[in-house]
Coordinates of C-alpha atoms and ligand atoms in Angstrom, one line a residue:
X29 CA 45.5 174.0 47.8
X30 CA 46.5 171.0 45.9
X31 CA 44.3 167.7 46.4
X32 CA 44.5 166.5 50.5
X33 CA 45.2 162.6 50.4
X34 CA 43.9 160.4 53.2
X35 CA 45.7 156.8 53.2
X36 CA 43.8 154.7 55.4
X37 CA 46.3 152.3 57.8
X38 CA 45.5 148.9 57.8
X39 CA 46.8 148.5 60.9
X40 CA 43.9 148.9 62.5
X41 CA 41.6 147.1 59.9
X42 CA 40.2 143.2 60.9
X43 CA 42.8 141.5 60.2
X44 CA 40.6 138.0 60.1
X45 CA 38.6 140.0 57.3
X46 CA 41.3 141.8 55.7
X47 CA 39.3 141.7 52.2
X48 CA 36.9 142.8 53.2
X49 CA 38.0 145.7 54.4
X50 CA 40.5 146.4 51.9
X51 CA 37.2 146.3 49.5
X52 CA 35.6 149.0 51.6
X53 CA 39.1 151.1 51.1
X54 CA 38.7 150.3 47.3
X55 CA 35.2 151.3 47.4
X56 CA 36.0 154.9 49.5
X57 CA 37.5 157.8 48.5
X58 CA 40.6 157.0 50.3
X59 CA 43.4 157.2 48.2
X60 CA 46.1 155.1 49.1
X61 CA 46.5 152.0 51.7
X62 CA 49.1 153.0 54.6
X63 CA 50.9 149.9 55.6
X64 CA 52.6 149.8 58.3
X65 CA 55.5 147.2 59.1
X66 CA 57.0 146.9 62.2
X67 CA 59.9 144.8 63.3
X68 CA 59.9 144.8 66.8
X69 CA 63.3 145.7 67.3
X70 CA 63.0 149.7 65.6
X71 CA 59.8 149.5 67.2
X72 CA 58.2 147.6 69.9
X73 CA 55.7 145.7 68.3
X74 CA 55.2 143.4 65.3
X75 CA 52.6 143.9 62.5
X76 CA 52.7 142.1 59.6
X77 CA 55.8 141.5 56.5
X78 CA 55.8 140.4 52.9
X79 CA 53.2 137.2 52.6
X80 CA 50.5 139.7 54.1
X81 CA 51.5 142.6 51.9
X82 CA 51.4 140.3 48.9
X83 CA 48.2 139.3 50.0
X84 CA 47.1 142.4 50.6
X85 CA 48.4 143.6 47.1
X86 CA 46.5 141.1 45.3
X87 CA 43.3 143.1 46.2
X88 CA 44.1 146.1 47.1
X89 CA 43.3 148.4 43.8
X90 CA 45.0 151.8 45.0
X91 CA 48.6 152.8 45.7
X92 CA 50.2 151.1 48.5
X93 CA 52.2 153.3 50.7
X94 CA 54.5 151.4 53.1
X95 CA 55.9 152.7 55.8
X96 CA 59.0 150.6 57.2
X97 CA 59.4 150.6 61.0
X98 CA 62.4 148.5 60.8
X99 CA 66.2 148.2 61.6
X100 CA 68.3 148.4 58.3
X101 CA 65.6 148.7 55.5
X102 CA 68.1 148.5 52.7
X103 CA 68.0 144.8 52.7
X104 CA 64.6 144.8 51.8
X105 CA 63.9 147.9 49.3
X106 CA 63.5 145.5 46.0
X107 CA 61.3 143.2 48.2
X108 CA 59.3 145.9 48.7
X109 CA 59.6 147.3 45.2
X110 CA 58.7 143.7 44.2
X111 CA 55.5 143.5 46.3
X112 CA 54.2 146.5 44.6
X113 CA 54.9 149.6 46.9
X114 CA 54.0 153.1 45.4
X115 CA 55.5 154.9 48.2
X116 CA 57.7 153.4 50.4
X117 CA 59.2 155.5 54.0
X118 CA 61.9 154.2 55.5
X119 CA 62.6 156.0 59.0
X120 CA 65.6 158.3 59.4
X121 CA 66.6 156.9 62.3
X122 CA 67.5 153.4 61.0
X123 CA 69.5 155.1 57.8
X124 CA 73.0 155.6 58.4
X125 CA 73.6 156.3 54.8
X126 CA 70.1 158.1 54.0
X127 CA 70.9 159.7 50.6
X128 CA 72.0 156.1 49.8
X129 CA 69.2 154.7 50.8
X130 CA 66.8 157.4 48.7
X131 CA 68.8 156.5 45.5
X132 CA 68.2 153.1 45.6
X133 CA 64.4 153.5 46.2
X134 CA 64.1 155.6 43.3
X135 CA 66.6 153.5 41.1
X136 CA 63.2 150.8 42.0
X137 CA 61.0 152.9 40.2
X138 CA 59.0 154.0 43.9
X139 CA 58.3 157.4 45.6
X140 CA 60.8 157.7 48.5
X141 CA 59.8 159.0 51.7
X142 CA 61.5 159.7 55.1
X143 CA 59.6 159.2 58.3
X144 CA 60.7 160.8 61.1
X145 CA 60.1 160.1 65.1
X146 CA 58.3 163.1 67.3
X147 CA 61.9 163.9 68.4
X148 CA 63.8 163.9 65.9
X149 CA 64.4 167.7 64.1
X150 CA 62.5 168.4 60.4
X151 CA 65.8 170.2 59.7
X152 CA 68.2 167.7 59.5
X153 CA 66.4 167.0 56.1
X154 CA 67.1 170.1 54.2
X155 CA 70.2 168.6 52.6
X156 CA 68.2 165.8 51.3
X157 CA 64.8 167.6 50.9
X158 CA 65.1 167.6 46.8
X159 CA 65.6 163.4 46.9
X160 CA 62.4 162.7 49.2
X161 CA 59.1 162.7 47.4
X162 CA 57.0 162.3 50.9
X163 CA 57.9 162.9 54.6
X164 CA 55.9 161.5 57.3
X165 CA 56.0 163.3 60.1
X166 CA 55.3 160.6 63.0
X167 CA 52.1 162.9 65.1
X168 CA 52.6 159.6 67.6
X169 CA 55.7 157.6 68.8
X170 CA 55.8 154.6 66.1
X171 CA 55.0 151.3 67.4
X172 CA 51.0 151.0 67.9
X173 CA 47.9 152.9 66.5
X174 CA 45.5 154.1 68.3
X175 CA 47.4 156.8 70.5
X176 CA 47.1 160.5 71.5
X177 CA 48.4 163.1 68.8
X178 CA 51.0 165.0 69.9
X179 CA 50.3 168.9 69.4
X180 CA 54.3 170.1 68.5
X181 CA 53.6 168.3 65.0
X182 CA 52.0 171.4 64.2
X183 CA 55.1 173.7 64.8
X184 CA 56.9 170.5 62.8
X185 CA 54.8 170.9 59.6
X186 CA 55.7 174.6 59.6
X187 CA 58.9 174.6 59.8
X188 CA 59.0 171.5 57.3
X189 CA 56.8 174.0 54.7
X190 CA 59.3 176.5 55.0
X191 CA 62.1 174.1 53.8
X192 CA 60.5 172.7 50.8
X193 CA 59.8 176.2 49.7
X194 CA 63.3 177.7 49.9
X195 CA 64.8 174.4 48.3
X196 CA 61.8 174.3 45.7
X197 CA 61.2 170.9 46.4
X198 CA 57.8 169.4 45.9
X199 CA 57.9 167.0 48.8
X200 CA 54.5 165.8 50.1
X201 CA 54.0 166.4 54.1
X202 CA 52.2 163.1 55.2
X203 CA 51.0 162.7 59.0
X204 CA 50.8 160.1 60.6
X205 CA 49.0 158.9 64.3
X206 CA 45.7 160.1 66.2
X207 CA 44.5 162.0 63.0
X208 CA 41.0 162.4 63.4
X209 CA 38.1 165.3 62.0
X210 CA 39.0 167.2 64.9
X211 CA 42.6 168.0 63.9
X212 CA 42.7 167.0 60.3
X213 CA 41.5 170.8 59.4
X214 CA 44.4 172.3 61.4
X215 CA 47.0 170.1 60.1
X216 CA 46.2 170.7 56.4
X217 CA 45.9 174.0 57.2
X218 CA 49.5 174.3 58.8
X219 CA 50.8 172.5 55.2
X220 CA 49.7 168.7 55.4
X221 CA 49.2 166.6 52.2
X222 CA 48.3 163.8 53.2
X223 CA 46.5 162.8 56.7
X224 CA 47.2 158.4 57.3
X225 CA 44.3 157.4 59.5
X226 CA 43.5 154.4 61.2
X227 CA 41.5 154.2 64.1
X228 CA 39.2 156.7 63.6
X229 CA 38.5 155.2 60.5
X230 CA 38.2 151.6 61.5
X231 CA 36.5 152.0 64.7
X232 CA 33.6 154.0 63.3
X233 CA 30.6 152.9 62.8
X234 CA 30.4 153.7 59.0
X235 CA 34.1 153.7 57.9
X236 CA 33.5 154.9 54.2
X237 CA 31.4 157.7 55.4
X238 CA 33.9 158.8 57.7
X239 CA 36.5 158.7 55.0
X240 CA 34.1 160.8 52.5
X241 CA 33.5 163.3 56.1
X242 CA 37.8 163.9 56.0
X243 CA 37.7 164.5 52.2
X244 CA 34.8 166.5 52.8
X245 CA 36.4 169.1 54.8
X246 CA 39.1 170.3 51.7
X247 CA 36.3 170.1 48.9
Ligands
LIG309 C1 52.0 154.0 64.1 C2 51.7 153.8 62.6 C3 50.4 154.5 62.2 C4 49.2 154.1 62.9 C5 48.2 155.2 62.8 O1 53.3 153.4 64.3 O2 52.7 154.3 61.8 O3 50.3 154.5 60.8 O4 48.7 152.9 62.2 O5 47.1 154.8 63.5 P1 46.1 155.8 64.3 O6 45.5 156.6 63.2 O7 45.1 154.9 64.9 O8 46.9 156.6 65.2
LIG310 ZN1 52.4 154.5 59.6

């Protein structure tokens, strides 16, 4: 099994003590920051854009990996690329032209990765499976953290596995809402790489123990 990656989501960090909580993520064994931006027209809710991200970058001392919950994302891939992303998901459901889109991440110098809604069917990536370097498989409708994980992500990250194999493709499986200890065994266990968690991270009591507890379990 390679290395399991958790990417803590600031989304559900303190967002009037952002530093400080990005230090603790710093501090962890978390390995990359999940950022979640949301437009409020792809989703229905707003998070936070560019002057918190560059704020965010300024401190933040691991890979950033952005996940775009917006309309039309190719406006803003070299703002992103600018801003410092490592990884940055754009949803297929907003990409018309999403080998397009994929190019031009890469032709930034970031990792491009596809996000994908609880509905929507993990094969209608295999013709593009060899371009994206991570998929996140939404485990929650985007829009707000904090909800109930829905259980057909399991039959999701199968089927996924399956088509990375047969295309040798060495796409990451990333997923993302209500990851908690409970299920994070069972999901790397069905062929998850890397678990994005934000409530039950922020809302315990120790948050860096409760990170090194996740990591814990794939040691
Ligand atoms: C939901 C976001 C998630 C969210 C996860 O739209 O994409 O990244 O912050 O939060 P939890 O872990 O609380 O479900
Ligand atoms: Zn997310």
């Amino acid at each position: 099994m390679s290395k399991i990656l958790v990417a803590p989501s600031l989304l559900a960090a303190d967002f009037a003590n952002l530093q400080r909580d990005i230090e603790m993520v710093n501090q962890s064994q978390a390995d990359w920051f999940h950022l979640d931006v949301m437009d409020g027209v792809f989703v229905p809710n707003i998070s936070f854009g560019m002057p918190v991200i560059k704020s965010i970058a300024k401190h933040a001392k691991k890979p950033l990996d952005v996940h775009l919950m917006i309309v039309d994302p190719d406006r803003y891939l070299k703002t992103f690329a600018d801003l410092g992303a490592s990884v940055l998901s754009v949803h297929y459901e907003a990409c018309p032209h999403l080998h397009r889109t994929l190019q031009g991440i890469h032709g930034l110098g970031m990792q491009a990765g596809v996000a994908i809604n609880p509905h929507t069917a993990v094969e209608l990536l295999e013709d593009v499976i060899q371009d994206i370097d991570l998929v996140c498989l939404m485990s929650v409708n985007p829009g707000f953290g904090g909800q109930k994980f829905i259980e057909n992500t399991y039959r999701k990250i199968e089927k996924l596995h399956k088509i990375i194999d047969r295309n040798h493709a060495t796409t990451k499986i990333e997923i993302d809402g209500g990851v908690n200890a409970e299920n994070a065994r069972a999901l790397v266990n069905a062929g998850a790489d890397v678990l994005v968690t934000g409530n039950f991270v922020f809302s315990s009591e120790n948050p860096t123990q409760t990170i090194e507890d996740l990591h814990g379990l794939f040691v």
